[in-house]
Every structure is written in structure tokens, then in C-alpha cells.
Coordinates of C-alpha atoms and ligand atoms in Angstrom, one line a residue:
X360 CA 5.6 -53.3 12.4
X361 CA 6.2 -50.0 14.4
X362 CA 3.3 -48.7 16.0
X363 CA 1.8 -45.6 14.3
X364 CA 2.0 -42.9 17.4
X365 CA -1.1 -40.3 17.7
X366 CA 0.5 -36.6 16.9
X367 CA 0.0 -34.6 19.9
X368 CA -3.0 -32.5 19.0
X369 CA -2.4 -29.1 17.5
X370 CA 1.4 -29.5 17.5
X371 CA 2.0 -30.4 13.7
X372 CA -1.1 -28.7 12.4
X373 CA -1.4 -25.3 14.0
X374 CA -4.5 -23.4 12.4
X375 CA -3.2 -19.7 13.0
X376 CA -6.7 -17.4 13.5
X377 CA -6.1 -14.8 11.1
X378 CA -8.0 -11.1 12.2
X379 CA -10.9 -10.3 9.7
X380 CA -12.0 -6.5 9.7
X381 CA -15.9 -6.5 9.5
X382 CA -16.2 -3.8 7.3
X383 CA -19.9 -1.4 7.0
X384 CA -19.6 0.5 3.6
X385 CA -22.3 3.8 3.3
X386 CA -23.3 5.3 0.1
X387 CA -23.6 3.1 -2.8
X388 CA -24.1 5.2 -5.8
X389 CA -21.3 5.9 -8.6
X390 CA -18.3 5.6 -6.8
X391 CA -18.8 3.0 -3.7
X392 CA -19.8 -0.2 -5.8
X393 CA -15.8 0.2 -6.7
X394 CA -15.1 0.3 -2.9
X395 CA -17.5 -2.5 -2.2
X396 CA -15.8 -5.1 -5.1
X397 CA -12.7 -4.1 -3.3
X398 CA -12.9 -4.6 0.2
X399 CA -14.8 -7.5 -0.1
X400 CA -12.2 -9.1 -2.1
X401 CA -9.3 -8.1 0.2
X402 CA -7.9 -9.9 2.3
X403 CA -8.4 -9.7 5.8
X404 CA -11.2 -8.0 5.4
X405 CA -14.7 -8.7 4.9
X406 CA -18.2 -6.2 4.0
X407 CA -20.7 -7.6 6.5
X408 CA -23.3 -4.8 6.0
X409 CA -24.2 -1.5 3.6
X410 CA -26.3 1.7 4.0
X411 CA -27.4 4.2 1.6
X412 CA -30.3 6.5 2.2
X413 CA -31.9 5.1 -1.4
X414 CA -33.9 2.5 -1.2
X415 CA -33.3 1.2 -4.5
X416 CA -29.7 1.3 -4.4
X417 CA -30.1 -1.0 -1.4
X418 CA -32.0 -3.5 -3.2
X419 CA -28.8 -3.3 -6.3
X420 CA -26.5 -3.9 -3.9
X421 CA -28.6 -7.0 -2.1
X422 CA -28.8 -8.4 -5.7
X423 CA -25.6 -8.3 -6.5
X424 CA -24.1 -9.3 -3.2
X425 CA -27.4 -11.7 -1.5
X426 CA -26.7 -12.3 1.6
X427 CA -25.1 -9.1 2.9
X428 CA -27.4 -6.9 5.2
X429 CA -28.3 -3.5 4.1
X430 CA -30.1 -0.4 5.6
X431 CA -31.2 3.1 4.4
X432 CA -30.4 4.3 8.0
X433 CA -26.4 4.7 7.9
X434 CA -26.8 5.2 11.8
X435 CA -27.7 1.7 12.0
X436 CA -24.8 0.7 9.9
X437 CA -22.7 3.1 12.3
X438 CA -23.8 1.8 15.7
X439 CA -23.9 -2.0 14.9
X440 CA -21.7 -4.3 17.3
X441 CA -20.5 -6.5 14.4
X442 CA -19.1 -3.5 12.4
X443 CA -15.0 -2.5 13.0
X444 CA -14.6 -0.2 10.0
X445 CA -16.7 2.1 8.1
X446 CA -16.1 3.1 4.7
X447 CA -17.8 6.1 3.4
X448 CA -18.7 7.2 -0.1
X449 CA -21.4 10.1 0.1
X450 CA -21.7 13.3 -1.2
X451 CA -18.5 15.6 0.5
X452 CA -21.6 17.7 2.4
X453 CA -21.8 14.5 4.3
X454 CA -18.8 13.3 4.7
X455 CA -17.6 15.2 7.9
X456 CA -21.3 14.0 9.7
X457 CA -21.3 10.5 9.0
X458 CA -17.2 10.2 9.9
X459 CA -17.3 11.8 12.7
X460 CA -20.6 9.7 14.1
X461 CA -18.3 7.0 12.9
X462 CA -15.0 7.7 14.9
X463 CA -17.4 8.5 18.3
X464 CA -18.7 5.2 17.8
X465 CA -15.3 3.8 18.0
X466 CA -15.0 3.0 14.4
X467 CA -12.0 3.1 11.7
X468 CA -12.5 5.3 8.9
X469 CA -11.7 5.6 5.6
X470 CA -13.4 8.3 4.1
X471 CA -13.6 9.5 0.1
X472 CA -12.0 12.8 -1.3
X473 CA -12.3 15.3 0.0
X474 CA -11.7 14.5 3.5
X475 CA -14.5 17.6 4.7
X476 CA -16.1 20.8 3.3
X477 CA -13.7 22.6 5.7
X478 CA -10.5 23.0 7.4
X479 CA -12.2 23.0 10.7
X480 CA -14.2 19.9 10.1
X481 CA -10.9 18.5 8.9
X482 CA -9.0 19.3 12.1
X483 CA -12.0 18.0 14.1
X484 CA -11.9 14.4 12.3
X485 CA -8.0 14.0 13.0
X486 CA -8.6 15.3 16.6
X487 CA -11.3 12.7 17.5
X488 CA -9.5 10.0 15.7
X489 CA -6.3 10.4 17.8
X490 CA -8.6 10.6 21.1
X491 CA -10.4 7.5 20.1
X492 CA -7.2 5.4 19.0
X493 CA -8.9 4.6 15.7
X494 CA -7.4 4.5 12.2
X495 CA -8.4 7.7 10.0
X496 CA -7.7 7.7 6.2
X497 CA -8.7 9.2 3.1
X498 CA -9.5 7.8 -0.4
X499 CA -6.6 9.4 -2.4
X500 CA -7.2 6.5 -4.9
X501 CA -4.2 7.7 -7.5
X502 CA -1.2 7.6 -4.3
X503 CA -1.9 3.6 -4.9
X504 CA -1.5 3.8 -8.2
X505 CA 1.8 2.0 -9.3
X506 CA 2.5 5.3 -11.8
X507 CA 2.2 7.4 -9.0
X508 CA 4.4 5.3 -6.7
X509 CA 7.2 5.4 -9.6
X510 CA 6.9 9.0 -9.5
X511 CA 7.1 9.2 -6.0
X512 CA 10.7 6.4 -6.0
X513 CA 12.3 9.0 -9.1
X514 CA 11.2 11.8 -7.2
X515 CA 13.2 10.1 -3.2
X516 CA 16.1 8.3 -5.2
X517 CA 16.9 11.7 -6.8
X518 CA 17.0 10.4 -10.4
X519 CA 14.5 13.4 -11.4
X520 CA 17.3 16.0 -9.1
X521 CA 15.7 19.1 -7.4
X522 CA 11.7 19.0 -8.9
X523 CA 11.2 22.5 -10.2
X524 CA 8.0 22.0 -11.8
X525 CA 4.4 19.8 -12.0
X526 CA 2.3 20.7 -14.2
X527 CA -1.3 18.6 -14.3
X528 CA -4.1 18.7 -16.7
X529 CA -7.4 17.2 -15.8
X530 CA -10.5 18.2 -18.3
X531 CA -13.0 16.0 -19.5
X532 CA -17.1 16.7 -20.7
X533 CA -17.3 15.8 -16.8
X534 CA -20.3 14.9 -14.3
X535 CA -21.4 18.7 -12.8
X536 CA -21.4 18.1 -9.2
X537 CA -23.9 20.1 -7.2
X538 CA -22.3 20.4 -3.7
X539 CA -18.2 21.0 -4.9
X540 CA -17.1 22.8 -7.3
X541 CA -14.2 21.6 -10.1
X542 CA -11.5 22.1 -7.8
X543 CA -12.3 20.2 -5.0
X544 CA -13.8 17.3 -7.4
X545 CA -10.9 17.1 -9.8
X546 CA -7.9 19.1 -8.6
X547 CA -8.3 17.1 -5.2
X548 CA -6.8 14.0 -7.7
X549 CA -3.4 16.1 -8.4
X550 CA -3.3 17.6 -5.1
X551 CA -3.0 14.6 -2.9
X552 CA -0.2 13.1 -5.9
X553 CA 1.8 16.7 -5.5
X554 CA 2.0 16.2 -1.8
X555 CA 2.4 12.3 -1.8
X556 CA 5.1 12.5 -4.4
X557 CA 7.0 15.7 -2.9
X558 CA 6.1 15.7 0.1
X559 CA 6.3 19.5 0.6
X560 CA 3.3 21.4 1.6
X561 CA 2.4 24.4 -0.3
X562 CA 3.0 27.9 1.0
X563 CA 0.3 29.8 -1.1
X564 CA -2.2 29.0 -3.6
X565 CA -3.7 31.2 -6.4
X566 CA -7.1 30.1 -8.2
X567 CA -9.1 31.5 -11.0
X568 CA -12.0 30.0 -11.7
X569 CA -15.9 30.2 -13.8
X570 CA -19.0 28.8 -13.5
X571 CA -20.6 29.0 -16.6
X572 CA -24.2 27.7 -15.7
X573 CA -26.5 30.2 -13.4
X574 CA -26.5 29.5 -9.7
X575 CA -23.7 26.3 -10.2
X576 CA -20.2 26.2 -9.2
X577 CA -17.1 26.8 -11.0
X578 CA -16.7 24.1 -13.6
X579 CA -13.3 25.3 -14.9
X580 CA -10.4 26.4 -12.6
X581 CA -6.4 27.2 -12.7
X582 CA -4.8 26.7 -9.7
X583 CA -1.4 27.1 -8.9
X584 CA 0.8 26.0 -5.8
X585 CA 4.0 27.8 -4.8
X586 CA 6.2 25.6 -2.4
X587 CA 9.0 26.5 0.0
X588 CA 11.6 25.3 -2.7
X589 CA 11.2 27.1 -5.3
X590 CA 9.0 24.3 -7.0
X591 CA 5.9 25.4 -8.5
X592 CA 2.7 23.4 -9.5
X593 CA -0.1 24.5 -12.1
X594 CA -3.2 22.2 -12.2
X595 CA -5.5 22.9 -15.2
X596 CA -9.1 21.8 -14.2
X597 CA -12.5 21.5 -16.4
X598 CA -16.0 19.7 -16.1
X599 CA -16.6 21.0 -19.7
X600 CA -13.8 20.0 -22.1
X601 CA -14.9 18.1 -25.3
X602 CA -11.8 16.1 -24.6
X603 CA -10.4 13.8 -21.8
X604 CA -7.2 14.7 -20.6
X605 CA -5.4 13.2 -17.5
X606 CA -1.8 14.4 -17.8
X607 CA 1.2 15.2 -15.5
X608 CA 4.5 16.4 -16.1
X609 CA 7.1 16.2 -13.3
X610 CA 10.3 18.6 -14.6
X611 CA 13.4 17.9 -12.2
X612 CA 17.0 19.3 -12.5
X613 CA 18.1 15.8 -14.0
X614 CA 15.0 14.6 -15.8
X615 CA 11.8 14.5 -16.2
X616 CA 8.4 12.8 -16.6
X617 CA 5.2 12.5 -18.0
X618 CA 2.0 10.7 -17.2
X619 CA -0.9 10.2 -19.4
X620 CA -3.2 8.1 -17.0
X621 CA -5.0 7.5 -20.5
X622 CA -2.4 5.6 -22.0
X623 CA -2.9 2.0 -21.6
X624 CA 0.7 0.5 -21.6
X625 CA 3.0 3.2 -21.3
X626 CA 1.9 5.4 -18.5
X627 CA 5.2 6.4 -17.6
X628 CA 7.6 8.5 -19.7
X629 CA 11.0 9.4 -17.7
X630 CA 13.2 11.7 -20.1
X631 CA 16.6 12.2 -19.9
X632 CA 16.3 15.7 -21.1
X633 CA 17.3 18.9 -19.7
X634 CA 20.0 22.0 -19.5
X635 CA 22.9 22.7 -18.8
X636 CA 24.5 26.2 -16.9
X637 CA 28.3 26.9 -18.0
X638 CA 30.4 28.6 -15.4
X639 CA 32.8 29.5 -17.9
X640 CA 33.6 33.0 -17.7
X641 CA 34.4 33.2 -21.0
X642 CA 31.0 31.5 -22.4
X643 CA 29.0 33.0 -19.9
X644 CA 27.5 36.0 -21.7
X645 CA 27.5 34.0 -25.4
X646 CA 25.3 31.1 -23.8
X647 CA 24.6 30.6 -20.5
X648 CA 22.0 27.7 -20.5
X649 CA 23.2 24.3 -22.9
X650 CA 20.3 21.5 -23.6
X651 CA 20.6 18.4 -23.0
X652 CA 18.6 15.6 -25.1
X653 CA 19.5 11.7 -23.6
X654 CA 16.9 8.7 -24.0
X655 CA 13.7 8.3 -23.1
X656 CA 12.8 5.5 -20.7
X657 CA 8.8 3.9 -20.1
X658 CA 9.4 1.9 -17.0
X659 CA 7.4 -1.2 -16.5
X660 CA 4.9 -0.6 -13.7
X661 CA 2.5 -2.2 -11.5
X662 CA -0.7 -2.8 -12.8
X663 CA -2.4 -3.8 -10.1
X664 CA -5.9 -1.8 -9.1
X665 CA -5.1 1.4 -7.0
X666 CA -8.6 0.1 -4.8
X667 CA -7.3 -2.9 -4.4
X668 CA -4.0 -2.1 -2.9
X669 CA -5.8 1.0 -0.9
X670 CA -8.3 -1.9 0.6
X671 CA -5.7 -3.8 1.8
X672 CA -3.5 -1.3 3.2
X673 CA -6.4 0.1 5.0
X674 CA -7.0 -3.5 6.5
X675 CA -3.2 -3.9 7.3
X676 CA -2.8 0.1 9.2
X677 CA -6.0 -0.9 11.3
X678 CA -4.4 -4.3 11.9
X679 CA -1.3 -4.1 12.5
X680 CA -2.0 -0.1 13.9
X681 CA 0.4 1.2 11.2
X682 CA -0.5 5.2 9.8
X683 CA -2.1 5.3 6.8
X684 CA 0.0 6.4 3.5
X685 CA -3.3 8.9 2.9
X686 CA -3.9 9.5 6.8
X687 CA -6.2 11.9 8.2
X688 CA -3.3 14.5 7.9
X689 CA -3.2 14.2 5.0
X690 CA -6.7 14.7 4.1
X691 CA -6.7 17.8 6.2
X692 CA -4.0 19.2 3.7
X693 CA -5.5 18.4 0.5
X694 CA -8.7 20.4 2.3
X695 CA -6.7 23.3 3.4
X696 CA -5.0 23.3 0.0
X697 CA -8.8 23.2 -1.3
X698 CA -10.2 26.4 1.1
X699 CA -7.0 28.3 0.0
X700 CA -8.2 28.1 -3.5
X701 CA -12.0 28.6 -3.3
X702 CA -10.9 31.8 -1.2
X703 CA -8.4 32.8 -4.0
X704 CA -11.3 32.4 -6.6
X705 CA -13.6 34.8 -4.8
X706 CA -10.4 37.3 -5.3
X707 CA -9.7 36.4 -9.0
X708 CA -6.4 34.7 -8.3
X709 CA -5.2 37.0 -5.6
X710 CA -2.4 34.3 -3.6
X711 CA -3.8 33.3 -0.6
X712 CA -1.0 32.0 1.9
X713 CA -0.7 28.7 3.9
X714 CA -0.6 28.6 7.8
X715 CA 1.3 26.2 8.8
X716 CA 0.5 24.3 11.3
Ligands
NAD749 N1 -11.6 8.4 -5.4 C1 -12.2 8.6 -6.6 O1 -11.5 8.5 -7.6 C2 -13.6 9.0 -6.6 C3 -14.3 9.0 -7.8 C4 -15.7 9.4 -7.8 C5 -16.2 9.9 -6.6 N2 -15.5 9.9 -5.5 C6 -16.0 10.4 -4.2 O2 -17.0 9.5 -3.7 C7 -18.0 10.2 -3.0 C8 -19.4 9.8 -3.6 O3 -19.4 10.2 -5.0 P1 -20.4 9.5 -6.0 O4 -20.0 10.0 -7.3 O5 -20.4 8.0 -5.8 O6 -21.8 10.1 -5.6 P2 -23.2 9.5 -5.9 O7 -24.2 10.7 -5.7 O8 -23.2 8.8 -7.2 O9 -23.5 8.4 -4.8 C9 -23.6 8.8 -3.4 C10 -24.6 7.8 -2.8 O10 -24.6 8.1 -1.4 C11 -26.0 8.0 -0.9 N3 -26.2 8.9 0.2 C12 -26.2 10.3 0.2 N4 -26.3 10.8 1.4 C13 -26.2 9.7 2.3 C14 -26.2 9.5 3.7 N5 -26.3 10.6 4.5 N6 -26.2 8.3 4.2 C15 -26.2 7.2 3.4 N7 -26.2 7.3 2.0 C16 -26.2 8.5 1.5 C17 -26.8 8.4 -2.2 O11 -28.1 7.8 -2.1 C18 -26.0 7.8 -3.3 O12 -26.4 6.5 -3.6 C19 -17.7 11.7 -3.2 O13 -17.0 12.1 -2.0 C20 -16.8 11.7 -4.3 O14 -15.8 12.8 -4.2 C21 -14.2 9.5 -5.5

């Protein structure tokens, strides 16, 4: 019998390490339990502690995930040795504090909408990030949904032609915020999908707005984008609609589509619809714009949780030191986008125009 030779040791059964971001998640009231079940399902990455200033929502949290350290001091969350990545989901007011102790502390960041309070803040965040070589990105949870990202493939193929229109409604009997008003909760949504999906920045922004409870913000707001292009973009906003409505309408030169976020199968609705101009001469005064009515097409699209694919691509950018789709750029022009408008309120819609930068 042949002799049975030893296999030189680690030369058939390699074990790669693979990198695993220790991630420190702060704020775990509505919105961060999401973040939490994401990130500590994705891979690569792994929650290894949790602060919120609520006792009791640390002891939720240790219930439903025993074994993960939590403290009601997020400085102790920020400073801790075995912590890469800090995700925060507080209140906006403290956003800017708590991600900028972050980022000095040599952390990544991924931060929820919107970025900051302010365009300075905003400016100061993406300015320490790039000093400090760390990652910097913002929760723009719908840029990761797979309806969005269709939008965004009609919108670069040029199957919608030039976009001359979006048009976004966003009401519901909604949760009154105390520190932001309805723009900068709800409108940040359609904002960050306008610039993902175009990919134009605004020149000027008009807002009208009401608050209709003593001593709170606005709780219903119209705001309307003008872009370099001739596109436009309208964004109807309300905390106090007896109805919940989350829809879009792209209109492009070719075709056009709408989104109802509400709809659980067919999200998507690309029409082939449209008009015509004649250069005829002789038609020209009788009719100069033709319609045309083709198909309608609901594209199959992925289904997958936005969170989910934001966690990982979070992981992989800080990993692999790729940008982030929803970088701290980005998050800076959602927030300029955002002062423009609450400045434009105070002036009953008077346009207030973008610097650019
Ligand atoms: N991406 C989305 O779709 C989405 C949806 C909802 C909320 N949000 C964002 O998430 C953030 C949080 O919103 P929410 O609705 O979960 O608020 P929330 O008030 O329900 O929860 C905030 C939590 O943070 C804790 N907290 C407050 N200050 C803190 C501090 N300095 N340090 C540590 N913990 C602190 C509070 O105790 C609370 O548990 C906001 O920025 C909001 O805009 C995003």
C-alpha cells in the first residue's frame, strides 16, 4: 500500500482571516433597534457595545441581545479601544456632538438623517473626517432601496430621456418631532433620492410652510427645488394628513415613472407615455404638441431590506476604504438643501439660492 504522506500544514486548508468591524451603535429608541438588527446581522461586521442616555432602553436592548455591553454614557461607547465604527441614531440636535466626538476619536461614522442642524456643522463633520482618514456617511435609507436604485439605472441609461420633472408626496397622521420641523424629518427622504437619482444639485429652493400647534414647528411644508437643467422638483410634506401617502413621480422626455412606496408588489410603474413637438411648418400653428400613450411596464425589483444593504455597504467602504454612496458630501447637501428651505419659510416662499461650493 502507498504510504499516506502528511499535507504540508496550511497549504491545502488555508483559513483566510476575514476583517470584522466592531461596531458601537448610540441611541436606541424608534429608529436604531432597525440599525442594531442590521448591522449585527451583516456581514463583516459585528455590534460589540450600545449607549443610550435611558436607562431603560439599555436594559431592552440587553434583553434582547444578552451578552452585548451597554452604557448610558455614549462617551464611553465613543472612547472604547474595541470599538472601529460608531453608528448613531439620536435626536438631529445631537447628531453633530456625538459624530464629531466620534471622528476625533478616530472612529467611522455613519450617522442618521439629517447629517447636522446646520450647514456649518455639516462642513465641520466632512472636514474632520477627511483629516482623520475615517469613513463618514449618512443614513439616506431609501438610496438602498432597490426602487430607488431602478430609478436611479432609468434615469443614467436614458430610458426616462432629459428628467423635466419629480414630483413627491409624503403625508401621513405622522409622529410631531420636537427638535425639526416637517421638512427636515420627511422632505430629507425625497431630497437625498432627487440628488441620488439625478445627481444635480439644486440652484434655489422655495418653502412655504405652517405650524399649526402653538410654540411647535411647521408640520406641513411645500418645497420646491429648481435645478440648473431646467428640471424642477415639488415635494409635498405633512405630519397631519388623515392619510398615508409615499409617492413619486419621475416625468422624463421619453417616459416616466411612478413610485408608491405603499404598494406591496408593484412599486415601480415606468410609462411609456408622453408628447410629441411637430416641426412641420405647416402643423405648427394647428398643433404643436402630439401625445403619446405606449405600455406601461412594473419592473421586477430587489426586495431586499434598504438597512440591510446600507449595513453592508457601510462595512465594505470602511473595509475596503471605498466612498460611501450617501457620503458625508452628501449629507452636507441634503442639509444645505434643508437651511435653504427653513430660510425660504421665514420669507413665505421667497427663492432662496444655492452657493455652490
Ligand atoms: N432613516 C430613516 O428612515 C429614519 C426613520 C426614523 C428616524 N430616523 C432618524 O433617527 C434618529 C433618531 O430618531 P428616533 O425616531 O429613533 O428618535 P427616538 O427619540 O425614538 O430615539 C432616540 C434615542 O436616543 C437616545 N438619546 C438621546 N440623546 C442621546 C445622547 N446624547 N446619547 C445617547 N443616547 C441619546 C434617547 O434616549 C432615545 O432612546 C433621528 O435622527 C431621525 O431623523 C431615521
Amino acid at each position: 500500500m502507498p504510504a499516506i504522506r502528511a499535507r504540508p500544514p496550511g497549504r491545502y486548508l488555508k483559513i483566510q482571516e476575514v476583517p470584522i468591524l466592531r461596531i458601537g451603535v448610540i441611541g436606541f429608541g424608534y429608529w436604531g433597534p432597525n440599525l442594531v438588527r442590521n448591522f449585527a446581522e451583516a456581514k463583516g461586521g459585528k455590534v460589540v457595545a450600545m449607549a443610550d442616555l435611558s436607562a431603560q432602553k439599555c436594559t431592552a436592548f440587553e434583553r434582547r441581545y444578552p451578552g452585548i455591553r451597554t452604557t448610558t454614557d455614549p462617551r464611553e461607547l465613543i472612547n472604547a479601544a474595541d470599538v472601529d465604527a460608531v453608528v448613531i441614531a439620536t435626536p438631529v440636535r445631537t447628531h453633530f456632538e456625538l459624530a464629531f466626538a466620534a471622528i476625533e476619536a478616530g472612529k467611522h461614522v455613519m450617522v442618521e438623517k439629517p447629517m447636522t442642524e446646520t450647514v456649518e456643522q455639516a462642513l465641520r463633520l466632512v472636514d474632520a473626517a477627511a483629516r482623520r482618514g475615517v469613513t463618514l456617511m449618512v443614513d439616506h435609507t431609501f438610496v438602498y432601496t432597490g426602487a430607488v436604485r431602478k430609478i436611479r439605472s432609468l434615469v443614467e441609461s436614458g430610458e426616462l430621456g432629459d428628467v423635466y420633472y419629480y414630483d413627491s408626496t409624503r403625508i401621513n397622521l405622522g409622529l410631531f418631532q420636537h427638535d425639526v420641523d416637517v421638512i427636515w424629518d420627511l422632505a430629507v427622504h425625497d431630497l437625498a433620492i432627487l440628488d441620488y437619482v439625478v445627481g444635480e444639485k439644486a440652484t434655489a429652493v422655495s418653502a412655504t410652510g405652517m405650524a399649526h400647534i402653538p410654540g411647535h414647528v411647521e408640520n406641513v411644508a411645500y418645497l420646491t427645488a429648481y435645478m440648473g437643467s431646467g428640471m424642477i422638483a415639488h415635494v409635498n410634506v405633512n405630519w397631519l394628513s388623515p392619510v398615508k401617502i409615499r409617492h413619486t413621480m419621475v416625468g422624463g422626455s421619453r417616459k416616466m415613472v411612478v413610485y408608491d412606496d405603499l404598494e406591496p408588489s408593484e412599486k415601480l410603474k415606468i410609462y411609456d407615455k408622453g408628447i410629441t413637438l411637430t416641426d412641420d411648418p405647416e402643423r405648427i400653428s394647428q398643433m404643436l404638441v402630439g401625445y403619446r400613450t405606449g405600455d406601461m411596464l412594473a419592473p421586477q425589483i430587489v426586495g431586499r431590506e434598504a438597512l440591510a444593504v446600507e449595513a453592508e455597504h457601510f462595512i465594505d467602504c470602511v473595509t475596503n476604504s471605498k466612498t460611501p454612496i450617501t457620503d458625508g458630501a452628501c449629507g452636507l447637501r441634503i442639509v444645505e438643501l434643508c437651511e435653504a428651505a427653513t430660510k425660504s419659510m421665514k420669507m413665505r416662499g421667497h427663492p432662496v439660492e444655492i452657493v455652490s461650493r
